[in-house]
Coordinates of C-alpha atoms in Angstrom, one line a residue:
M1237 CA -21.2 -28.5 -0.5
T1238 CA -21.0 -25.7 -3.3
T1239 CA -20.1 -26.3 -6.7
S1240 CA -16.6 -23.9 -6.4
V1241 CA -15.8 -25.8 -3.5
A1242 CA -16.4 -29.4 -4.4
E1243 CA -14.3 -28.1 -7.8
L1244 CA -11.3 -27.3 -5.9
G1245 CA -10.7 -30.2 -4.0
A1246 CA -11.2 -32.3 -7.4
T1247 CA -9.4 -30.0 -9.0
L1248 CA -6.3 -30.5 -6.1
R1249 CA -6.6 -33.8 -6.1
A1250 CA -6.1 -34.2 -10.3
W1251 CA -3.6 -32.2 -10.8
R1252 CA -1.6 -33.7 -7.6
D1253 CA -2.4 -37.1 -9.3
R1254 CA -0.9 -35.9 -12.6
L1255 CA 2.8 -34.8 -10.9
T1256 CA 4.8 -37.9 -10.8
P1257 CA 7.3 -38.1 -7.8
A1258 CA 10.7 -37.7 -10.2
A1259 CA 9.4 -34.5 -11.4
V1260 CA 9.9 -32.7 -7.6
G1261 CA 12.7 -34.8 -7.0
L1262 CA 11.2 -37.6 -5.2
P1263 CA 11.9 -41.3 -5.4
S1264 CA 9.3 -43.3 -7.1
G1265 CA 9.3 -46.3 -4.7
R1266 CA 8.1 -49.6 -6.0
A1267 CA 5.0 -50.0 -3.9
R1268 CA 3.3 -46.7 -4.8
R1269 CA -0.7 -47.0 -4.8
A1270 CA -0.8 -43.1 -5.8
K1271 CA -0.3 -42.7 -9.3
G1272 CA 1.3 -39.1 -8.8
L1273 CA 2.1 -37.5 -5.5
R1274 CA 0.7 -38.5 -2.3
R1275 CA -1.2 -36.1 -0.3
E1276 CA 2.0 -36.1 2.5
E1277 CA 4.4 -35.2 -0.4
L1278 CA 1.9 -32.2 -1.4
A1279 CA 1.9 -30.9 2.2
E1280 CA 5.5 -31.2 2.6
L1281 CA 6.1 -29.4 -0.5
A1282 CA 4.1 -26.8 -0.1
G1283 CA 4.7 -26.5 3.7
I1284 CA 1.4 -27.3 4.8
S1285 CA -0.3 -30.6 7.4
V1286 CA -1.7 -33.4 5.3
D1287 CA -4.9 -33.0 7.4
Y1288 CA -5.5 -29.7 6.0
V1289 CA -4.8 -31.3 2.2
V1290 CA -7.1 -33.8 3.0
R1291 CA -9.8 -31.2 4.0
L1292 CA -9.5 -28.9 1.2
E1293 CA -9.5 -32.2 -1.1
Q1294 CA -12.8 -33.2 0.5
G1295 CA -14.5 -29.9 0.6
R1296 CA -14.0 -29.6 4.1
F1297 CA -12.5 -26.5 4.3
S1298 CA -12.9 -22.3 5.7
T1299 CA -11.3 -20.8 2.9
P1300 CA -7.9 -20.7 2.3
S1301 CA -5.5 -17.8 2.7
A1302 CA -4.0 -16.6 -0.6
Q1303 CA 0.0 -17.8 1.3
V1304 CA -2.1 -21.2 1.2
I1305 CA -2.9 -21.3 -2.5
A1306 CA 0.7 -19.7 -3.9
A1307 CA 2.1 -22.4 -1.8
L1308 CA 0.3 -25.1 -3.3
A1309 CA 0.4 -23.6 -7.2
R1310 CA 4.3 -24.2 -6.6
A1311 CA 4.3 -27.3 -5.3
L1312 CA 1.7 -28.5 -7.9
Q1313 CA 3.9 -26.2 -10.0
L1314 CA 1.0 -24.6 -12.1
T1315 CA 1.2 -22.5 -15.1
G1316 CA -0.1 -18.8 -14.6
A1317 CA -3.9 -19.6 -16.1
E1318 CA -3.8 -22.7 -13.7
R1319 CA -2.4 -20.8 -10.9
D1320 CA -5.3 -17.7 -11.2
H1321 CA -8.3 -20.6 -11.5
L1322 CA -6.9 -22.0 -8.4
Y1323 CA -7.1 -18.6 -6.7
R1324 CA -10.8 -18.1 -8.1
L1325 CA -11.8 -21.7 -7.0
A1326 CA -10.5 -20.7 -3.7
G1327 CA -12.5 -17.5 -3.5
L1328 CA -9.8 -15.5 -3.7
L1329 CA -8.8 -12.6 -6.8
P1330 CA -5.4 -13.9 -8.0
P1331 CA -2.5 -11.5 -8.3
G1332 CA -2.7 -8.7 -10.1
D1333 CA 0.2 -7.3 -12.9
G1334 CA 1.2 -4.4 -10.2
Q1335 CA 1.7 -7.2 -7.3
I1336 CA 4.5 -9.3 -6.3
S1337 CA 4.5 -13.1 -7.2
D1338 CA 5.8 -15.7 -5.5
H1339 CA 4.8 -18.0 -8.5
I1340 CA 7.5 -20.1 -10.0
P1341 CA 6.5 -21.5 -13.4
P1342 CA 6.9 -25.0 -15.0
G1343 CA 9.7 -24.5 -17.2
V1344 CA 11.9 -23.1 -13.7
H1345 CA 10.8 -25.9 -11.8
R1346 CA 12.7 -27.9 -14.6
V1347 CA 16.0 -25.8 -14.6
L1348 CA 15.4 -26.3 -10.3
H1349 CA 15.0 -29.9 -10.3
R1350 CA 17.9 -30.6 -12.4
L1351 CA 19.9 -28.5 -10.2
R1352 CA 18.8 -30.7 -7.0
D1353 CA 22.4 -31.0 -6.4
T1354 CA 23.4 -27.3 -6.3
A1355 CA 23.0 -25.2 -3.6
V1356 CA 20.5 -23.0 -5.1
A1357 CA 17.3 -21.2 -3.9
V1358 CA 14.6 -19.0 -5.3
F1359 CA 13.7 -15.4 -4.5
A1360 CA 10.7 -13.0 -5.2
A1361 CA 11.5 -9.8 -6.2
D1362 CA 11.4 -8.1 -2.8
W1363 CA 13.9 -11.2 -1.5
Q1364 CA 11.2 -13.0 0.1
L1365 CA 12.8 -16.9 0.3
I1366 CA 10.2 -19.6 -2.0
W1367 CA 12.2 -22.4 -2.9
W1368 CA 15.6 -23.9 -1.8
S1369 CA 17.3 -27.0 -3.0
P1370 CA 18.5 -30.1 -0.6
C1371 CA 22.0 -28.8 -1.1
W1372 CA 20.9 -25.2 -0.4
A1373 CA 19.6 -26.5 3.0
A1374 CA 23.3 -28.5 4.0
L1375 CA 24.9 -25.5 3.5
L1376 CA 23.1 -22.9 5.4
G1377 CA 20.8 -25.0 7.3
D1378 CA 17.1 -25.9 6.8
P1379 CA 14.7 -22.8 6.2
S1380 CA 11.7 -24.8 7.5
P1381 CA 11.2 -23.9 10.5
V1382 CA 10.9 -20.1 9.8
P1383 CA 8.0 -18.3 9.4
P1384 CA 7.9 -18.2 5.8
A1385 CA 6.8 -13.8 6.5
L1386 CA 9.9 -13.7 7.7
R1387 CA 12.3 -15.8 5.0
N1388 CA 13.7 -12.4 4.0
F1389 CA 17.0 -11.9 2.6
A1390 CA 16.7 -8.1 2.9
R1391 CA 15.5 -8.9 6.3
D1392 CA 18.8 -10.7 7.5
T1393 CA 20.6 -8.0 5.9
F1394 CA 18.6 -5.6 7.6
P1395 CA 18.3 -6.9 11.1
V1396 CA 15.6 -4.8 13.6
D1397 CA 15.1 -4.8 17.1
G1398 CA 18.0 -7.0 17.6
A1399 CA 16.4 -9.5 15.0
G1400 CA 19.7 -12.3 14.3
P1401 CA 19.8 -14.2 11.1
R1402 CA 16.9 -16.4 9.9
L1403 CA 17.8 -18.0 6.8
S1404 CA 21.3 -19.1 7.7
H1405 CA 21.8 -21.1 10.8
W1406 CA 25.3 -20.5 11.3
P1407 CA 28.0 -17.6 9.9
V1408 CA 28.1 -16.1 6.5
I1409 CA 30.8 -13.8 5.8
S1410 CA 30.6 -11.7 2.8
A1411 CA 33.6 -10.5 1.0
A1412 CA 31.9 -7.5 -0.6
G1413 CA 30.5 -6.4 2.5
D1414 CA 29.1 -3.2 2.4
A1415 CA 28.6 -3.0 -1.3
V1416 CA 25.6 -6.3 -0.8
E1417 CA 24.0 -4.0 1.8
A1418 CA 24.1 -1.4 -0.8
A1419 CA 23.4 -3.9 -3.8
V1420 CA 20.0 -5.3 -1.8
V1421 CA 18.6 -1.2 -1.0
S1422 CA 19.3 -0.4 -4.5
D1423 CA 17.4 -3.7 -5.7
L1424 CA 14.9 -3.0 -3.4
R1425 CA 14.5 0.3 -4.5
R1426 CA 13.9 -1.2 -8.4
A1427 CA 11.5 -3.6 -7.1
T1428 CA 9.2 -0.5 -6.1
G1429 CA 9.6 0.8 -9.2
R1430 CA 8.3 -1.9 -11.1
F1431 CA 5.6 -3.3 -8.0
P1432 CA 4.5 0.6 -6.5
A1433 CA 0.7 -0.7 -5.6
D1434 CA 2.5 -4.0 -3.6
E1435 CA 1.4 -4.1 -0.1
R1436 CA 4.0 -6.8 0.9
L1437 CA 6.8 -4.8 -0.7
A1438 CA 5.4 -1.6 0.7
A1439 CA 5.7 -3.5 4.5
L1440 CA 9.0 -4.4 4.3
I1441 CA 10.2 -0.8 3.2
R1442 CA 8.4 0.3 6.5
V1443 CA 9.9 -2.3 8.9
L1444 CA 13.4 -1.6 7.2
A1445 CA 13.9 1.9 8.1
G1446 CA 13.7 1.0 11.4
N1447 CA 17.4 0.1 10.6
A1448 CA 19.7 2.8 10.4
R1449 CA 21.8 1.3 8.1
F1450 CA 19.3 0.3 5.8
A1451 CA 17.8 4.8 6.3
E1452 CA 20.7 5.8 5.3
L1453 CA 21.2 3.6 2.1
W1454 CA 17.5 3.7 1.5
A1455 CA 18.0 7.6 1.3
A1456 CA 20.4 7.7 -1.4
G1457 CA 17.9 7.1 -3.9
A1458 CA 20.6 3.8 -5.6
V1459 CA 18.8 1.8 -8.4
G1460 CA 20.2 -1.3 -9.4
E1461 CA 20.4 -4.9 -9.1
H1462 CA 22.2 -7.6 -6.4
R1463 CA 24.3 -9.6 -9.0
E1464 CA 27.6 -11.5 -7.3
D1465 CA 29.5 -12.1 -4.5
H1466 CA 32.0 -14.9 -2.7
K1467 CA 30.9 -16.1 0.9
V1468 CA 32.6 -17.8 3.2
V1469 CA 30.2 -20.5 4.9
Q1470 CA 31.4 -21.3 8.7
H1471 CA 29.8 -24.7 8.3
P1472 CA 30.0 -26.7 11.7
A1473 CA 30.5 -30.2 9.8
V1474 CA 32.3 -29.7 7.8
G1475 CA 34.6 -26.2 8.7
P1476 CA 35.0 -23.1 6.4
I1477 CA 33.5 -23.5 2.9
E1478 CA 34.0 -20.7 0.5
V1479 CA 31.3 -20.0 -2.7
D1480 CA 31.0 -17.8 -5.3
C1481 CA 27.4 -16.6 -5.3
D1482 CA 25.9 -15.9 -8.5
V1483 CA 22.0 -14.2 -9.0
L1484 CA 20.2 -14.3 -12.1
S1485 CA 17.1 -12.5 -12.4
D1486 CA 14.8 -11.5 -14.5
G1487 CA 13.4 -8.8 -12.7
E1488 CA 10.8 -11.0 -10.9
L1489 CA 12.6 -14.3 -9.9
K1490 CA 16.2 -14.4 -8.4
I1491 CA 17.4 -17.4 -8.5
V1492 CA 20.6 -17.6 -6.2
V1493 CA 23.6 -20.2 -6.8
L1494 CA 26.5 -20.9 -4.6
S1495 CA 28.8 -23.3 -5.9
A1496 CA 32.2 -24.0 -5.6
A1497 CA 35.6 -23.4 -7.6
S1498 CA 35.7 -27.0 -9.4
G1499 CA 38.2 -29.2 -8.1
T1500 CA 39.0 -27.9 -5.2
E1501 CA 38.7 -28.6 -1.4
D1502 CA 36.1 -26.0 -0.9
E1503 CA 33.7 -28.5 -3.5
T1504 CA 34.5 -31.5 -2.0
K1505 CA 33.5 -29.8 1.5
L1506 CA 30.4 -28.4 -0.3
R1507 CA 29.4 -32.0 -1.0
L1508 CA 30.1 -33.4 2.3
A1509 CA 28.1 -31.0 3.9
G1510 CA 25.3 -33.0 2.3
V1511 CA 26.1 -36.3 3.7
A1512 CA 27.0 -34.8 6.8
T1513 CA 23.8 -33.4 7.2
G1514 CA 21.6 -35.7 5.8
Y1515 CA 20.0 -33.8 2.8
V1516 CA 22.5 -34.9 -0.6
P1517 CA 22.7 -38.9 0.1
Q1518 CA 26.7 -40.2 -0.4
R1519 CA 27.0 -41.6 -4.0

């Protein structure tokens, strides 16, 4: 076993031990032997198998992919320096300044944890979905079965080769209509200016160019951001739910919040959707 392999396993175990279940929104329980996260909990948060976590921690692995390391860094709520160290221990180059990052800083994780009863999700600069709350899954359906590379809002907005929406399991109607399409395209063009060397973004643009509507809007050359919308979610358990969609962005991460107006029937339906789907416990 090489030094870096052994250190990778030891580092993962140490970081897993220091992260409490409460910090990731899991019940602590009374009979826990692990002082931090269990291996199966880390595996679930990172979207990988428990066996793979075991092999990584024991130093029995083929070189993990950058995607796996990025998922582990998010699940362990690492700082930027810790994330880069994890990449290097795995024999990988950390993402450079000119690349889109899927990393969620610890401070953002703390805010998201306090919003777990809200339908909220985090997207990267190229509209790649990288985190979602239980309430988001209750409202739109669980994105977990979708291959990670296809969890992209721009792909859903501009389907290619007959592909249907993947991030919502049931129909969602946007009040903004064509304005959302234009906003997403202008937002992607803005991202190409910030991350001109990012291959994932370039590959996404090449794929989306196969959609005639995207190609038309892309040719217009607009630069901007997608900030807000009003949607109707046709939920199968509780019926239509009207929600406001607000996008908070720092140019890299996009935090998308779906909320119903306070005191309305839609707010009640949103809460019931969580109970009906089992993602949000009844109070």
